[in-house]
Amino acid sequence: MAKDIYHNTVRVALEKDGWVITDDPLVLQIGKRSTYIDLGAEKLLTADKAGKQIAVEIKSFLSRSPVKDLEAALGQYVLYQGIMKFKSIQRSLYLAVRDDIYWSLFSEPIGQIFLENRQLSLIVFDPVTEEIVKWIH
């Protein structure tokens, strides 16, 4: 399985933010088929409370058509969300994108549609500093 070029960058960014990587990749098995979300992570809230768990799909948006990349990313996101719901997996699903993609594509109407309708959760990261700059739920 090929990893996204920003796989390790997002992993480091999550760890800097206090997350513990629990799965790399997070395997989703349904029937005879398996699919893989790039990362599973957990953050403990306190010693007495259960932690929050997330699943993170990382997308580079490197092709000549950001819209095609968005279509592919949304397809994976919907597939993973459907499997997680079917299997009652209690993780929040996020799509991780570079900050320049967020400020361009997701600031345009084609990206805003999904954010305004709360159909998509994003982790926006800076690929240079390897830090998370924004969480969008």
mmCIF file with all atom_site columns, C-alpha atoms in Angstrom:
data_model
loop_
_atom_site.group_PDB
_atom_site.id
_atom_site.type_symbol
_atom_site.label_atom_id
_atom_site.label_alt_id
_atom_site.label_comp_id
_atom_site.label_asym_id
_atom_site.label_entity_id
_atom_site.label_seq_id
_atom_site.pdbx_PDB_ins_code
_atom_site.Cartn_x
_atom_site.Cartn_y
_atom_site.Cartn_z
_atom_site.occupancy
_atom_site.B_iso_or_equiv
_atom_site.pdbx_formal_charge
_atom_site.auth_seq_id
_atom_site.auth_comp_id
_atom_site.auth_asym_id
_atom_site.auth_atom_id
_atom_site.pdbx_PDB_model_num
ATOM 1   C CA . MET A 1 1   ? 0.000   0.000   0.000   1.00 0.00 ? 1   MET A CA 1
ATOM 2   C CA . ALA A 1 2   ? 1.493   3.313   -1.089  1.00 0.00 ? 2   ALA A CA 1
ATOM 3   C CA . LYS A 1 3   ? 1.471   6.073   1.469   1.00 0.00 ? 3   LYS A CA 1
ATOM 4   C CA . ASP A 1 4   ? 0.584   9.647   0.676   1.00 0.00 ? 4   ASP A CA 1
ATOM 5   C CA . ILE A 1 5   ? 3.647   11.901  0.420   1.00 0.00 ? 5   ILE A CA 1
ATOM 6   C CA . TYR A 1 6   ? 2.440   13.844  3.469   1.00 0.00 ? 6   TYR A CA 1
ATOM 7   C CA . HIS A 1 7   ? 1.765   10.719  5.537   1.00 0.00 ? 7   HIS A CA 1
ATOM 8   C CA . ASN A 1 8   ? 4.699   11.207  7.909   1.00 0.00 ? 8   ASN A CA 1
ATOM 9   C CA . THR A 1 9   ? 4.127   14.982  8.025   1.00 0.00 ? 9   THR A CA 1
ATOM 10  C CA . VAL A 1 10  ? 0.566   14.505  9.284   1.00 0.00 ? 10  VAL A CA 1
ATOM 11  C CA . ARG A 1 11  ? 1.669   11.795  11.671  1.00 0.00 ? 11  ARG A CA 1
ATOM 12  C CA . VAL A 1 12  ? 4.266   14.151  13.202  1.00 0.00 ? 12  VAL A CA 1
ATOM 13  C CA . ALA A 1 13  ? 1.723   17.013  13.306  1.00 0.00 ? 13  ALA A CA 1
ATOM 14  C CA . LEU A 1 14  ? -0.779  14.852  15.186  1.00 0.00 ? 14  LEU A CA 1
ATOM 15  C CA . GLU A 1 15  ? 1.894   13.686  17.645  1.00 0.00 ? 15  GLU A CA 1
ATOM 16  C CA . LYS A 1 16  ? 2.974   17.321  18.240  1.00 0.00 ? 16  LYS A CA 1
ATOM 17  C CA . ASP A 1 17  ? -0.694  18.066  19.009  1.00 0.00 ? 17  ASP A CA 1
ATOM 18  C CA . GLY A 1 18  ? -0.757  15.377  21.694  1.00 0.00 ? 18  GLY A CA 1
ATOM 19  C CA . TRP A 1 19  ? -2.297  12.513  19.738  1.00 0.00 ? 19  TRP A CA 1
ATOM 20  C CA . VAL A 1 20  ? -1.073  8.948   20.021  1.00 0.00 ? 20  VAL A CA 1
ATOM 21  C CA . ILE A 1 21  ? -1.065  7.060   16.737  1.00 0.00 ? 21  ILE A CA 1
ATOM 22  C CA . THR A 1 22  ? -2.866  3.782   17.376  1.00 0.00 ? 22  THR A CA 1
ATOM 23  C CA . ASP A 1 23  ? -3.125  2.447   13.815  1.00 0.00 ? 23  ASP A CA 1
ATOM 24  C CA . ASP A 1 24  ? -0.946  3.067   10.772  1.00 0.00 ? 24  ASP A CA 1
ATOM 25  C CA . PRO A 1 25  ? -2.957  2.240   8.707   1.00 0.00 ? 25  PRO A CA 1
ATOM 26  C CA . LEU A 1 26  ? -6.387  1.755   10.262  1.00 0.00 ? 26  LEU A CA 1
ATOM 27  C CA . VAL A 1 27  ? -7.865  -1.329  8.615   1.00 0.00 ? 27  VAL A CA 1
ATOM 28  C CA . LEU A 1 28  ? -11.581 -1.387  7.853   1.00 0.00 ? 28  LEU A CA 1
ATOM 29  C CA . GLN A 1 29  ? -12.784 -4.866  7.003   1.00 0.00 ? 29  GLN A CA 1
ATOM 30  C CA . ILE A 1 30  ? -16.256 -5.409  5.658   1.00 0.00 ? 30  ILE A CA 1
ATOM 31  C CA . GLY A 1 31  ? -17.303 -8.804  4.392   1.00 0.00 ? 31  GLY A CA 1
ATOM 32  C CA . LYS A 1 32  ? -14.482 -10.252 2.331   1.00 0.00 ? 32  LYS A CA 1
ATOM 33  C CA . ARG A 1 33  ? -13.078 -6.813  1.527   1.00 0.00 ? 33  ARG A CA 1
ATOM 34  C CA . SER A 1 34  ? -10.673 -4.546  3.347   1.00 0.00 ? 34  SER A CA 1
ATOM 35  C CA . THR A 1 35  ? -9.845  -0.912  2.945   1.00 0.00 ? 35  THR A CA 1
ATOM 36  C CA . TYR A 1 36  ? -7.393  1.289   4.765   1.00 0.00 ? 36  TYR A CA 1
ATOM 37  C CA . ILE A 1 37  ? -7.615  4.725   6.318   1.00 0.00 ? 37  ILE A CA 1
ATOM 38  C CA . ASP A 1 38  ? -4.166  6.306   6.607   1.00 0.00 ? 38  ASP A CA 1
ATOM 39  C CA . LEU A 1 39  ? -4.057  6.812   10.387  1.00 0.00 ? 39  LEU A CA 1
ATOM 40  C CA . GLY A 1 40  ? -5.966  6.044   13.546  1.00 0.00 ? 40  GLY A CA 1
ATOM 41  C CA . ALA A 1 41  ? -5.181  8.168   16.599  1.00 0.00 ? 41  ALA A CA 1
ATOM 42  C CA . GLU A 1 42  ? -6.325  8.659   20.159  1.00 0.00 ? 42  GLU A CA 1
ATOM 43  C CA . LYS A 1 43  ? -6.041  11.527  22.597  1.00 0.00 ? 43  LYS A CA 1
ATOM 44  C CA . LEU A 1 44  ? -6.619  10.977  26.281  1.00 0.00 ? 44  LEU A CA 1
ATOM 45  C CA . LEU A 1 45  ? -8.729  13.695  27.846  1.00 0.00 ? 45  LEU A CA 1
ATOM 46  C CA . THR A 1 46  ? -7.865  12.915  31.464  1.00 0.00 ? 46  THR A CA 1
ATOM 47  C CA . ALA A 1 47  ? -6.773  9.854   33.359  1.00 0.00 ? 47  ALA A CA 1
ATOM 48  C CA . ASP A 1 48  ? -10.379 9.196   34.409  1.00 0.00 ? 48  ASP A CA 1
ATOM 49  C CA . LYS A 1 49  ? -12.164 9.922   31.143  1.00 0.00 ? 49  LYS A CA 1
ATOM 50  C CA . ALA A 1 50  ? -12.075 7.945   27.942  1.00 0.00 ? 50  ALA A CA 1
ATOM 51  C CA . GLY A 1 51  ? -10.080 9.444   25.114  1.00 0.00 ? 51  GLY A CA 1
ATOM 52  C CA . LYS A 1 52  ? -11.247 10.754  21.779  1.00 0.00 ? 52  LYS A CA 1
ATOM 53  C CA . GLN A 1 53  ? -10.491 8.574   18.776  1.00 0.00 ? 53  GLN A CA 1
ATOM 54  C CA . ILE A 1 54  ? -10.102 9.752   15.206  1.00 0.00 ? 54  ILE A CA 1
ATOM 55  C CA . ALA A 1 55  ? -9.430  8.268   11.785  1.00 0.00 ? 55  ALA A CA 1
ATOM 56  C CA . VAL A 1 56  ? -7.469  10.400  9.337   1.00 0.00 ? 56  VAL A CA 1
ATOM 57  C CA . GLU A 1 57  ? -7.326  10.130  5.559   1.00 0.00 ? 57  GLU A CA 1
ATOM 58  C CA . ILE A 1 58  ? -4.501  12.219  4.098   1.00 0.00 ? 58  ILE A CA 1
ATOM 59  C CA . LYS A 1 59  ? -4.799  13.796  0.649   1.00 0.00 ? 59  LYS A CA 1
ATOM 60  C CA . SER A 1 60  ? -2.083  15.700  -1.228  1.00 0.00 ? 60  SER A CA 1
ATOM 61  C CA . PHE A 1 61  ? -4.106  17.282  -4.043  1.00 0.00 ? 61  PHE A CA 1
ATOM 62  C CA . LEU A 1 62  ? -1.112  17.145  -6.406  1.00 0.00 ? 62  LEU A CA 1
ATOM 63  C CA . SER A 1 63  ? -2.812  16.457  -9.730  1.00 0.00 ? 63  SER A CA 1
ATOM 64  C CA . ARG A 1 64  ? -3.460  19.126  -12.353 1.00 0.00 ? 64  ARG A CA 1
ATOM 65  C CA . SER A 1 65  ? -7.142  19.136  -11.408 1.00 0.00 ? 65  SER A CA 1
ATOM 66  C CA . PRO A 1 66  ? -7.955  19.949  -7.776  1.00 0.00 ? 66  PRO A CA 1
ATOM 67  C CA . VAL A 1 67  ? -11.594 19.157  -8.537  1.00 0.00 ? 67  VAL A CA 1
ATOM 68  C CA . LYS A 1 68  ? -10.683 15.594  -9.584  1.00 0.00 ? 68  LYS A CA 1
ATOM 69  C CA . ASP A 1 69  ? -8.651  15.254  -6.389  1.00 0.00 ? 69  ASP A CA 1
ATOM 70  C CA . LEU A 1 70  ? -11.645 16.529  -4.407  1.00 0.00 ? 70  LEU A CA 1
ATOM 71  C CA . GLU A 1 71  ? -13.916 14.000  -6.118  1.00 0.00 ? 71  GLU A CA 1
ATOM 72  C CA . ALA A 1 72  ? -11.539 11.159  -5.251  1.00 0.00 ? 72  ALA A CA 1
ATOM 73  C CA . ALA A 1 73  ? -11.091 12.355  -1.664  1.00 0.00 ? 73  ALA A CA 1
ATOM 74  C CA . LEU A 1 74  ? -14.843 12.719  -1.125  1.00 0.00 ? 74  LEU A CA 1
ATOM 75  C CA . GLY A 1 75  ? -15.439 9.252   -2.563  1.00 0.00 ? 75  GLY A CA 1
ATOM 76  C CA . GLN A 1 76  ? -13.025 7.711   -0.086  1.00 0.00 ? 76  GLN A CA 1
ATOM 77  C CA . TYR A 1 77  ? -14.429 9.811   2.750   1.00 0.00 ? 77  TYR A CA 1
ATOM 78  C CA . VAL A 1 78  ? -18.011 8.704   2.056   1.00 0.00 ? 78  VAL A CA 1
ATOM 79  C CA . LEU A 1 79  ? -16.937 5.054   1.718   1.00 0.00 ? 79  LEU A CA 1
ATOM 80  C CA . TYR A 1 80  ? -14.988 5.105   4.985   1.00 0.00 ? 80  TYR A CA 1
ATOM 81  C CA . GLN A 1 81  ? -17.751 6.970   6.814   1.00 0.00 ? 81  GLN A CA 1
ATOM 82  C CA . GLY A 1 82  ? -20.320 4.429   5.614   1.00 0.00 ? 82  GLY A CA 1
ATOM 83  C CA . ILE A 1 83  ? -18.226 1.457   6.718   1.00 0.00 ? 83  ILE A CA 1
ATOM 84  C CA . MET A 1 84  ? -17.458 3.052   10.084  1.00 0.00 ? 84  MET A CA 1
ATOM 85  C CA . LYS A 1 85  ? -21.161 3.719   10.675  1.00 0.00 ? 85  LYS A CA 1
ATOM 86  C CA . PHE A 1 86  ? -22.143 0.190   9.587   1.00 0.00 ? 86  PHE A CA 1
ATOM 87  C CA . LYS A 1 87  ? -19.578 -1.338  11.938  1.00 0.00 ? 87  LYS A CA 1
ATOM 88  C CA . SER A 1 88  ? -20.373 1.126   14.762  1.00 0.00 ? 88  SER A CA 1
ATOM 89  C CA . ILE A 1 89  ? -16.774 2.300   14.923  1.00 0.00 ? 89  ILE A CA 1
ATOM 90  C CA . GLN A 1 90  ? -16.686 5.207   17.365  1.00 0.00 ? 90  GLN A CA 1
ATOM 91  C CA . ARG A 1 91  ? -14.044 7.338   15.679  1.00 0.00 ? 91  ARG A CA 1
ATOM 92  C CA . SER A 1 92  ? -14.468 10.737  14.092  1.00 0.00 ? 92  SER A CA 1
ATOM 93  C CA . LEU A 1 93  ? -13.297 10.745  10.488  1.00 0.00 ? 93  LEU A CA 1
ATOM 94  C CA . TYR A 1 94  ? -11.134 13.597  9.183   1.00 0.00 ? 94  TYR A CA 1
ATOM 95  C CA . LEU A 1 95  ? -9.631  14.448  5.832   1.00 0.00 ? 95  LEU A CA 1
ATOM 96  C CA . ALA A 1 96  ? -6.154  15.979  6.255   1.00 0.00 ? 96  ALA A CA 1
ATOM 97  C CA . VAL A 1 97  ? -5.185  18.641  3.705   1.00 0.00 ? 97  VAL A CA 1
ATOM 98  C CA . ARG A 1 98  ? -2.335  21.141  3.360   1.00 0.00 ? 98  ARG A CA 1
ATOM 99  C CA . ASP A 1 99  ? -3.057  24.704  4.431   1.00 0.00 ? 99  ASP A CA 1
ATOM 100 C CA . ASP A 1 100 ? -2.657  26.057  0.883   1.00 0.00 ? 100 ASP A CA 1
ATOM 101 C CA . ILE A 1 101 ? -5.328  23.622  -0.364  1.00 0.00 ? 101 ILE A CA 1
ATOM 102 C CA . TYR A 1 102 ? -7.639  24.696  2.435   1.00 0.00 ? 102 TYR A CA 1
ATOM 103 C CA . TRP A 1 103 ? -7.149  28.405  1.696   1.00 0.00 ? 103 TRP A CA 1
ATOM 104 C CA . SER A 1 104 ? -7.704  27.861  -2.028  1.00 0.00 ? 104 SER A CA 1
ATOM 105 C CA . LEU A 1 105 ? -10.043 24.970  -2.829  1.00 0.00 ? 105 LEU A CA 1
ATOM 106 C CA . PHE A 1 106 ? -11.985 24.845  0.443   1.00 0.00 ? 106 PHE A CA 1
ATOM 107 C CA . SER A 1 107 ? -12.463 28.630  0.448   1.00 0.00 ? 107 SER A CA 1
ATOM 108 C CA . GLU A 1 108 ? -14.194 28.436  -2.915  1.00 0.00 ? 108 GLU A CA 1
ATOM 109 C CA . PRO A 1 109 ? -17.898 27.547  -3.233  1.00 0.00 ? 109 PRO A CA 1
ATOM 110 C CA . ILE A 1 110 ? -17.078 24.014  -4.426  1.00 0.00 ? 110 ILE A CA 1
ATOM 111 C CA . GLY A 1 111 ? -15.296 23.290  -1.146  1.00 0.00 ? 111 GLY A CA 1
ATOM 112 C CA . GLN A 1 112 ? -17.490 25.427  1.085   1.00 0.00 ? 112 GLN A CA 1
ATOM 113 C CA . ILE A 1 113 ? -20.543 23.328  0.173   1.00 0.00 ? 113 ILE A CA 1
ATOM 114 C CA . PHE A 1 114 ? -19.244 20.401  2.201   1.00 0.00 ? 114 PHE A CA 1
ATOM 115 C CA . LEU A 1 115 ? -17.981 22.454  5.125   1.00 0.00 ? 115 LEU A CA 1
ATOM 116 C CA . GLU A 1 116 ? -21.127 24.555  5.515   1.00 0.00 ? 116 GLU A CA 1
ATOM 117 C CA . ASN A 1 117 ? -23.337 21.449  5.463   1.00 0.00 ? 117 ASN A CA 1
ATOM 118 C CA . ARG A 1 118 ? -21.036 19.724  7.968   1.00 0.00 ? 118 ARG A CA 1
ATOM 119 C CA . GLN A 1 119 ? -20.559 16.819  5.593   1.00 0.00 ? 119 GLN A CA 1
ATOM 120 C CA . LEU A 1 120 ? -16.795 16.873  5.913   1.00 0.00 ? 120 LEU A CA 1
ATOM 121 C CA . SER A 1 121 ? -14.372 17.298  8.791   1.00 0.00 ? 121 SER A CA 1
ATOM 122 C CA . LEU A 1 122 ? -10.899 18.602  8.028   1.00 0.00 ? 122 LEU A CA 1
ATOM 123 C CA . ILE A 1 123 ? -7.496  18.710  9.620   1.00 0.00 ? 123 ILE A CA 1
ATOM 124 C CA . VAL A 1 124 ? -5.519  21.514  8.007   1.00 0.00 ? 124 VAL A CA 1
ATOM 125 C CA . PHE A 1 125 ? -1.749  21.137  8.361   1.00 0.00 ? 125 PHE A CA 1
ATOM 126 C CA . ASP A 1 126 ? 1.352   23.145  7.519   1.00 0.00 ? 126 ASP A CA 1
ATOM 127 C CA . PRO A 1 127 ? 3.707   20.849  5.576   1.00 0.00 ? 127 PRO A CA 1
ATOM 128 C CA . VAL A 1 128 ? 6.777   22.955  6.462   1.00 0.00 ? 128 VAL A CA 1
ATOM 129 C CA . THR A 1 129 ? 6.346   23.221  10.237  1.00 0.00 ? 129 THR A CA 1
ATOM 130 C CA . GLU A 1 130 ? 4.590   19.825  10.440  1.00 0.00 ? 130 GLU A CA 1
ATOM 131 C CA . GLU A 1 131 ? 1.887   21.317  12.640  1.00 0.00 ? 131 GLU A CA 1
ATOM 132 C CA . ILE A 1 132 ? -1.887  21.333  12.622  1.00 0.00 ? 132 ILE A CA 1
ATOM 133 C CA . VAL A 1 133 ? -3.172  24.835  11.926  1.00 0.00 ? 133 VAL A CA 1
ATOM 134 C CA . LYS A 1 134 ? -6.920  24.234  11.961  1.00 0.00 ? 134 LYS A CA 1
ATOM 135 C CA . TRP A 1 135 ? -9.531  21.656  12.927  1.00 0.00 ? 135 TRP A CA 1
ATOM 136 C CA . ILE A 1 136 ? -12.879 21.889  11.156  1.00 0.00 ? 136 ILE A CA 1
ATOM 137 C CA . HIS A 1 137 ? -15.721 19.737  12.529  1.00 0.00 ? 137 HIS A CA 1
#
